[in-house]
GROMACS .gro file of C-alpha atoms in nm:
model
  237
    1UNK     CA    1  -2.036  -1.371  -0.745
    2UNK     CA    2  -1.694  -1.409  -0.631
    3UNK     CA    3  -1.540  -1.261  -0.267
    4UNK     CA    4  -1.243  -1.191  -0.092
    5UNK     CA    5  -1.158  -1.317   0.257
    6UNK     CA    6  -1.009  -0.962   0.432
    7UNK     CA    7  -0.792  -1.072   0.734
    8UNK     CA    8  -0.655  -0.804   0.975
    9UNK     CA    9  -0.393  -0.961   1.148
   10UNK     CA   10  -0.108  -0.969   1.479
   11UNK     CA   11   0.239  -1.040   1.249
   12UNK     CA   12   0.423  -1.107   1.572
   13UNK     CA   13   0.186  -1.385   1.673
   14UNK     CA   14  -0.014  -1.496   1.354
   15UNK     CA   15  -0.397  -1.440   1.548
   16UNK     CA   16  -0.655  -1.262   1.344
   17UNK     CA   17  -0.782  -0.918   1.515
   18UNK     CA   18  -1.058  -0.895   1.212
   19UNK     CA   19  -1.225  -1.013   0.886
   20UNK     CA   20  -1.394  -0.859   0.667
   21UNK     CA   21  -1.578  -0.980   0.354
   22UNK     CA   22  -1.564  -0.806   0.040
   23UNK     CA   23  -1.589  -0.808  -0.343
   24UNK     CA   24  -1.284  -0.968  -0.494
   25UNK     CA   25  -1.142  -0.647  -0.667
   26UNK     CA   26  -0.857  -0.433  -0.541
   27UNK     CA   27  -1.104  -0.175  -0.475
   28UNK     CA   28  -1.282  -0.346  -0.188
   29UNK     CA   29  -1.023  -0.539  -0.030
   30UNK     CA   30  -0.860  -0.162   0.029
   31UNK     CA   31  -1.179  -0.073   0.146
   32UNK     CA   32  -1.214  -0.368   0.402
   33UNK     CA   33  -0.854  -0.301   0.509
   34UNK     CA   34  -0.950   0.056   0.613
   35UNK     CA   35  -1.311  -0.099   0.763
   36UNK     CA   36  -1.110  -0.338   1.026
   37UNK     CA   37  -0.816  -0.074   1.147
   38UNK     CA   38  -1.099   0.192   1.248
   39UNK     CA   39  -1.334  -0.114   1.350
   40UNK     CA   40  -1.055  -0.307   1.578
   41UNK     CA   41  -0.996   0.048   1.669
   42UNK     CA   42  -1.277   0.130   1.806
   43UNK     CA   43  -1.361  -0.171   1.967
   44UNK     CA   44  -1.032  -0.282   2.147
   45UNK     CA   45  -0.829   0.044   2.160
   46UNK     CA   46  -0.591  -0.070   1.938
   47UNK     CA   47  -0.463   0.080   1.645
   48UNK     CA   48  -0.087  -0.103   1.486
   49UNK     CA   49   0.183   0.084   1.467
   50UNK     CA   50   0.243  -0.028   1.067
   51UNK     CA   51   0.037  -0.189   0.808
   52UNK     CA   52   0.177  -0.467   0.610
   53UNK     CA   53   0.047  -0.535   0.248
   54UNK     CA   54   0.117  -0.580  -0.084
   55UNK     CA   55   0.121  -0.315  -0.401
   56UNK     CA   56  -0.285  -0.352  -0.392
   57UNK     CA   57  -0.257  -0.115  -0.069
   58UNK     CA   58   0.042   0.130  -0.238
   59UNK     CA   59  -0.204   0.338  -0.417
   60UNK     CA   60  -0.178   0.726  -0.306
   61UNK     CA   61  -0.533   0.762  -0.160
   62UNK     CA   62  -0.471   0.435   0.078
   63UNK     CA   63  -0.110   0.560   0.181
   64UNK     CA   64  -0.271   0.907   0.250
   65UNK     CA   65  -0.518   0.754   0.477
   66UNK     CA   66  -0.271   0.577   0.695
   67UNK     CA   67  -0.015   0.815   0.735
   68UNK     CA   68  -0.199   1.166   0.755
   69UNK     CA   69  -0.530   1.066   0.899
   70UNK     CA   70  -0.430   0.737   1.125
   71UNK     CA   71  -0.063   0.785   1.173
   72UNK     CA   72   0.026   0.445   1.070
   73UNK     CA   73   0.350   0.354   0.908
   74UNK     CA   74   0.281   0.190   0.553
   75UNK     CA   75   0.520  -0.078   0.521
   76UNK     CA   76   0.378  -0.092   0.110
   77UNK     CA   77   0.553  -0.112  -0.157
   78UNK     CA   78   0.418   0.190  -0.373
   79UNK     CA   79   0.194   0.145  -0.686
   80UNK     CA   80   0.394   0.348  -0.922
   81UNK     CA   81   0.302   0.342  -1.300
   82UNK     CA   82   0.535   0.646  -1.356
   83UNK     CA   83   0.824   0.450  -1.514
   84UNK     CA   84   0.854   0.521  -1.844
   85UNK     CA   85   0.935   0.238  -2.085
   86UNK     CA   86   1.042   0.407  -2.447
   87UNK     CA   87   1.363   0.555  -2.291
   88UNK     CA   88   1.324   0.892  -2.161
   89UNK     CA   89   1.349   1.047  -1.861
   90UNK     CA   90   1.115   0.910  -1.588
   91UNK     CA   91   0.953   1.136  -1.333
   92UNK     CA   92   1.226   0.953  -1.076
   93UNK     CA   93   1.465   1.117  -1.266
   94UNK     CA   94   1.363   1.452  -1.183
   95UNK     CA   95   1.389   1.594  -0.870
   96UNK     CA   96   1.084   1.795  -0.621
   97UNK     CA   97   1.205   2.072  -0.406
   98UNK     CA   98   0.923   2.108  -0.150
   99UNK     CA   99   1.101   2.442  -0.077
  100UNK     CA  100   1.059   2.601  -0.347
  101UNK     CA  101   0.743   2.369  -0.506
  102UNK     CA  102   0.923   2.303  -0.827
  103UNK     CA  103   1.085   2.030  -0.995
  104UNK     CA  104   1.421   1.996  -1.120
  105UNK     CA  105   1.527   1.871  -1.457
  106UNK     CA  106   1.821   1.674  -1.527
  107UNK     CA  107   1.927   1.956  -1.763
  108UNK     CA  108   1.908   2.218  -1.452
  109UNK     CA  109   1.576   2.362  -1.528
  110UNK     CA  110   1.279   2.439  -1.358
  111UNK     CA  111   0.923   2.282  -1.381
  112UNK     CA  112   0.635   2.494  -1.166
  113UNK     CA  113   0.259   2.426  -1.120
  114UNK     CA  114  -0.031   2.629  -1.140
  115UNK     CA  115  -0.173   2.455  -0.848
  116UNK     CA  116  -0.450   2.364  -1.021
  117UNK     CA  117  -0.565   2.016  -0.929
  118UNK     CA  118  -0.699   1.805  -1.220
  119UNK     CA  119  -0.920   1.519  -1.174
  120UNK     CA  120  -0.897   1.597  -0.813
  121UNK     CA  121  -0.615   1.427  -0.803
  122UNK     CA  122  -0.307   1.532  -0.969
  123UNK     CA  123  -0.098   1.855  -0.996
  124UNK     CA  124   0.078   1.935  -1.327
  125UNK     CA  125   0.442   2.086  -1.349
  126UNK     CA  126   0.537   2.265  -1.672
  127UNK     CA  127   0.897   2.343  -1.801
  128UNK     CA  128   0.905   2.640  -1.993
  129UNK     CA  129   0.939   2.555  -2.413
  130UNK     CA  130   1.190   2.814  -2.470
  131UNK     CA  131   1.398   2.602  -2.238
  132UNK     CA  132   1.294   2.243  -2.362
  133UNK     CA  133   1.365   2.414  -2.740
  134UNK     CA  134   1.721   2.483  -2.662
  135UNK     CA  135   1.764   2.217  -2.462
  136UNK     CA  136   2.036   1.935  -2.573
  137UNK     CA  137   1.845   1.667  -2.345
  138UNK     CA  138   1.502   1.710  -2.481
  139UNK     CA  139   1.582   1.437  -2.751
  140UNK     CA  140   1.595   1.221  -2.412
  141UNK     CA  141   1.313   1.411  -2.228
  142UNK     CA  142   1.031   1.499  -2.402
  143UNK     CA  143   1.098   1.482  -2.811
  144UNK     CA  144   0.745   1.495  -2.897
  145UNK     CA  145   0.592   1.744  -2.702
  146UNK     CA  146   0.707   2.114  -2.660
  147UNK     CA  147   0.742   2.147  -2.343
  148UNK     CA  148   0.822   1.852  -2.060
  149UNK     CA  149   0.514   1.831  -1.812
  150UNK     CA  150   0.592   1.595  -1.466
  151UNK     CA  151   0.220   1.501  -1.289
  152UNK     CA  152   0.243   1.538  -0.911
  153UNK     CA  153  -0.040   1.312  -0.693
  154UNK     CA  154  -0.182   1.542  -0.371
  155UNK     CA  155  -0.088   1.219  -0.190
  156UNK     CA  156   0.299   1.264  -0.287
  157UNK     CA  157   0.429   1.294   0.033
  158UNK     CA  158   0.266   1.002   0.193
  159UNK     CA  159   0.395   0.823  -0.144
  160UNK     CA  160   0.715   0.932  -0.077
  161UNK     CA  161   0.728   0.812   0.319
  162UNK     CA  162   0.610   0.450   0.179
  163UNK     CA  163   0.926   0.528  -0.073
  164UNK     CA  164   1.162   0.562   0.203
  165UNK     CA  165   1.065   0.296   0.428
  166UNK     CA  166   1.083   0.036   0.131
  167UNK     CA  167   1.417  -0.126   0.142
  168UNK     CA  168   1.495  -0.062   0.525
  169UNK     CA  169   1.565  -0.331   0.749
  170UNK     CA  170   1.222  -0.289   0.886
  171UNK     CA  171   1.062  -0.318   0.576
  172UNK     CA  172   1.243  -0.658   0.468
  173UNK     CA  173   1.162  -0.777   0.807
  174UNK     CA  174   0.791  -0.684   0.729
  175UNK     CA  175   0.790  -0.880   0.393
  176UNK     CA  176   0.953  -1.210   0.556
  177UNK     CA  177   0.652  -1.153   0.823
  178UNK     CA  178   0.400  -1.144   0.537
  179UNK     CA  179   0.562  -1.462   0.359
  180UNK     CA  180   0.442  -1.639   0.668
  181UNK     CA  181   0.124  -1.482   0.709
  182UNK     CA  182  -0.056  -1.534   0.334
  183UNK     CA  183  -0.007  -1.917   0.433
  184UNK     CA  184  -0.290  -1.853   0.654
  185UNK     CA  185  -0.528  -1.856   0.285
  186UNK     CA  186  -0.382  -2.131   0.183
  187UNK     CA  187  -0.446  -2.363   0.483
  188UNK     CA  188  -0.813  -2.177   0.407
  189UNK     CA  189  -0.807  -2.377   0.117
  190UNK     CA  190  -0.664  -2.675   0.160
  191UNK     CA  191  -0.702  -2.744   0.510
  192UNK     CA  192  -1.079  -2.593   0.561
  193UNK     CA  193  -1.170  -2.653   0.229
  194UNK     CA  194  -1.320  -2.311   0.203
  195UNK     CA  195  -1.234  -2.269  -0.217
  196UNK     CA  196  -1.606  -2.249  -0.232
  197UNK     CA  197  -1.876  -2.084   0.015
  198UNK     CA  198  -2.179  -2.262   0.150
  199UNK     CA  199  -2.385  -1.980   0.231
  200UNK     CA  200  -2.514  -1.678  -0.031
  201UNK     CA  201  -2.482  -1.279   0.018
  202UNK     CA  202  -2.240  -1.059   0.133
  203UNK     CA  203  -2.275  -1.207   0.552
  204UNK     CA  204  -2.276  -1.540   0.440
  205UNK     CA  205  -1.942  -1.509   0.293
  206UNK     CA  206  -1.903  -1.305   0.615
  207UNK     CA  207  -1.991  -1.571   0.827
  208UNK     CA  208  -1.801  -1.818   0.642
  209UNK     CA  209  -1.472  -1.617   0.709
  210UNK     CA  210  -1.569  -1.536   1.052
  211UNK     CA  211  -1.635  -1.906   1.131
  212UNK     CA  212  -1.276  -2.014   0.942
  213UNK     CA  213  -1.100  -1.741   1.103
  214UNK     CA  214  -1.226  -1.914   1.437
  215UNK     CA  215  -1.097  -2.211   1.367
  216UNK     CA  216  -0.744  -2.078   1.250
  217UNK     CA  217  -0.708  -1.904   1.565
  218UNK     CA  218  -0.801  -2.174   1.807
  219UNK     CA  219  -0.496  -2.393   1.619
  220UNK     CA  220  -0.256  -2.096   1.684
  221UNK     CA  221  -0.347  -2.028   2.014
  222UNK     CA  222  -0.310  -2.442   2.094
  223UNK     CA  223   0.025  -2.389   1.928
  224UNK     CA  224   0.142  -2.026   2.129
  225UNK     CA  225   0.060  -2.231   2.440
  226UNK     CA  226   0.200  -2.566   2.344
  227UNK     CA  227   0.572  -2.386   2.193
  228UNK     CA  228   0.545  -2.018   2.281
  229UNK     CA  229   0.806  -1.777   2.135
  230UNK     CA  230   1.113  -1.775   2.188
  231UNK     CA  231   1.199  -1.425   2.423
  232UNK     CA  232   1.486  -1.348   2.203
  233UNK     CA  233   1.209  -1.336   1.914
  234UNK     CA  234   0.984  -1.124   2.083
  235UNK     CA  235   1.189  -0.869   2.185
  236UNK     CA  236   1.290  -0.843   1.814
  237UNK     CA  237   0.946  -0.828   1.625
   0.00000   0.00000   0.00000
């Protein structure tokens, strides 16, 4: 049975706030993400002010969580599957007025919803078929179907705030910080030698992590006091 060491951590100084173990599918570690915010929250007070991660954290649900319920800035990129590969139009290619609650086609037209939620998840916008029919883009658009239908996730908005952080300064700066920070598993494994636990269950491999995440934090600490950071640096991060 294979797990996943879960590490909550300071970017600006590299020390661990948390671990958590967890299965090793994208599921859990998400799970154990959201486990050490509210836990570190609730123990120390302290709550960051953005959440660095890969596209394993960009789903909707996730990016929901932090932004509506914890107020933290998701510095994700977002796990999009909407990109359409046999040449038509993408759903990036048409545009949501949150107005109005419609979409926009690139031929002009409207697309409106129901506002019925299917599979508790997902709104569907409809373009009328006596537009798509007469419609010289629908070859482009939707030349199979009648009519062109664009799904919506509830989540959208806090999709769309991930969306507009990617690609900012901030956001680059955030990557280069988590560059640095995933060598922290690989000294796990090469340095500690933990590629394979010792002890069995779920809180061994908790322990484990706890124990290595000890360890890792005592050499960082040795090495804030030996070279702290420069001022210049920390006013920056």
């Amino acid at each position: 049975f294979a797990y996943s060491d879960n590490y909550l951590i300071d970017v600006k100084f590299g020390v661990i706030v948390d671990v958590e173990a967890s299965r090793a599918i994208r599921q859990a570690e998400v799970g154990a993400a959201k486990t050490m915010i509210e836990r570190t929250e609730e123990r120390f007070g302290l709550k960051p002010e953005r959440l660095v991660g890969d596209t394993a954290y960009g789903a909707a649900p996730m990016l929901n969580w932090l932004v509506e319920e914890k107020g933290i800035a998701p510095h994700i990129p977002v796990f999009d599957k909407s990109k359409r590969d046999d040449g038509t139009f993408s759903r990036s290619d048409f545009r949501y007025d949150p107005t109005g609650d419609v979409y926009h086609c690139p031929g002009g037209k409207r697309l409106g919803t129901s506002g019925t939620v299917h599979e508790g998840k997902t709104l569907l916008y409809r373009a009328s078929k006596l537009d798509c029919d007469v419609c010289p883009l629908k070859p482009q658009c939707c030349p199979k179907e009648p009519s062109r239908k664009i799904p919506r996730d509830i989540h959208e908005h806090a999709r769309d705030i991930a969306r507009s952080i990617a690609g900012t300064e901030g956001f680059e700066f955030s990557r280069h910080q988590r560059k640095k920070i995933e060598m922290n598993f690989a000294h796990l494994k090469r340095i500690l030698k933990l590629g394979r636990l010792r002890l069995r269950g779920p809180q061994g491999a908790q322990d484990e992590f706890v124990l290595a995440a000890i360890a890792q934090n005592l050499r960082r600490f040795a090495s804030l006091v030996a070279r702290p950071p420069p001022a210049q640096a920390l006013r920056s991060a």
